């Protein structure tokens, strides 16, 4: 998306990696943002040819973490600015991830458990840190989930009215399903980060 030259965002401080609505926070850092833009472009070049097909959670998070590291290097001695840029990008990635998770189906106890697990996982995810996905996901899988009758019984549940009950969660199957689904969410984030307009609405 081409930058808009208006009274609110100067062309001089444009940086594709930063969501347009956040750019005003960085008006005084023209030179640093230019360095951030160059770091982002270098990261995009380094990601070319790297397939995300079959990539698991760890691989995708590592690629995004490399971008965060590059941002820190680009800001040089200005650690506060590096953390601010990393924070803005991370916040928007988390919001986008949670929006994707919100759209996931919840018509079985496993899917409810996966959805609840991923909501916690992406809410607390630090894109700047090296994590162990399997351990982190396993640690937040709920012991029980609330399942409504219309989720578990389909049409019959809707006919008799919606009732809810607590059901036990199979952690092993939920872990595998959550890891797979989280990789799908991260693939969407990664695809957008490597696109010409990472924060567009298309």
Short mmCIF file of N, CA and C in Angstrom, two decimals, residues 57-69 124-137:
data_model
loop_
_atom_site.label_atom_id
_atom_site.label_comp_id
_atom_site.label_asym_id
_atom_site.label_seq_id
_atom_site.Cartn_x
_atom_site.Cartn_y
_atom_site.Cartn_z
N UNK A 57 5.39 -24.87 14.11
CA UNK A 57 5.30 -23.66 14.92
C UNK A 57 6.68 -23.08 15.21
N UNK A 58 7.61 -23.93 15.60
CA UNK A 58 8.94 -23.46 15.95
C UNK A 58 9.65 -22.77 14.81
N UNK A 59 9.56 -23.34 13.62
CA UNK A 59 10.21 -22.77 12.44
C UNK A 59 9.63 -21.40 12.12
N UNK A 60 8.31 -21.29 12.13
CA UNK A 60 7.66 -20.03 11.79
C UNK A 60 7.96 -18.95 12.83
N UNK A 61 7.94 -19.32 14.10
CA UNK A 61 8.26 -18.35 15.15
C UNK A 61 9.72 -17.91 15.06
N UNK A 62 10.61 -18.82 14.69
CA UNK A 62 12.02 -18.46 14.53
C UNK A 62 12.19 -17.42 13.42
N UNK A 63 11.45 -17.58 12.34
CA UNK A 63 11.56 -16.63 11.23
C UNK A 63 11.09 -15.24 11.66
N UNK A 64 10.00 -15.20 12.41
CA UNK A 64 9.51 -13.91 12.89
C UNK A 64 10.46 -13.33 13.93
N UNK A 65 11.03 -14.18 14.77
CA UNK A 65 11.98 -13.71 15.78
C UNK A 65 13.22 -13.11 15.13
N UNK A 66 13.64 -13.67 14.01
CA UNK A 66 14.78 -13.11 13.28
C UNK A 66 14.47 -11.67 12.86
N UNK A 67 13.24 -11.42 12.43
CA UNK A 67 12.83 -10.07 12.07
C UNK A 67 12.94 -9.15 13.29
N UNK A 68 12.49 -9.62 14.44
CA UNK A 68 12.56 -8.81 15.66
C UNK A 68 14.01 -8.51 16.03
N UNK A 69 14.88 -9.49 15.88
CA UNK A 69 16.30 -9.28 16.15
C UNK A 69 16.87 -8.24 15.20
N UNK A 124 -0.46 -14.36 25.05
CA UNK A 124 0.76 -14.18 25.84
C UNK A 124 2.05 -14.36 25.04
N UNK A 125 1.95 -14.66 23.76
CA UNK A 125 3.13 -14.99 22.96
C UNK A 125 4.08 -13.80 22.83
N UNK A 126 5.36 -14.05 23.09
CA UNK A 126 6.41 -13.05 22.92
C UNK A 126 7.17 -13.38 21.63
N UNK A 127 6.96 -12.59 20.60
CA UNK A 127 7.59 -12.87 19.32
C UNK A 127 9.10 -12.61 19.34
N UNK A 128 9.57 -11.94 20.39
CA UNK A 128 10.99 -11.63 20.48
C UNK A 128 11.79 -12.72 21.17
N UNK A 129 11.11 -13.71 21.73
CA UNK A 129 11.79 -14.72 22.54
C UNK A 129 11.78 -16.08 21.87
N UNK A 130 12.81 -16.85 22.18
CA UNK A 130 12.89 -18.23 21.72
C UNK A 130 12.04 -19.07 22.67
N UNK A 131 11.06 -19.79 22.15
CA UNK A 131 10.18 -20.57 23.00
C UNK A 131 10.19 -22.03 22.58
N UNK A 132 9.62 -22.85 23.43
CA UNK A 132 9.46 -24.28 23.15
C UNK A 132 7.97 -24.55 23.00
N UNK A 133 7.46 -24.49 21.76
CA UNK A 133 6.01 -24.54 21.53
C UNK A 133 5.30 -25.70 22.21
N UNK A 134 5.87 -26.89 22.10
CA UNK A 134 5.17 -28.05 22.66
C UNK A 134 5.01 -27.92 24.17
N UNK A 135 6.06 -27.48 24.85
CA UNK A 135 5.99 -27.32 26.30
C UNK A 135 5.04 -26.19 26.67
N UNK A 136 5.13 -25.07 25.96
CA UNK A 136 4.29 -23.92 26.28
C UNK A 136 2.82 -24.22 26.05
N UNK A 137 2.51 -24.89 24.95
CA UNK A 137 1.11 -25.22 24.64
C UNK A 137 0.58 -26.24 25.63
#
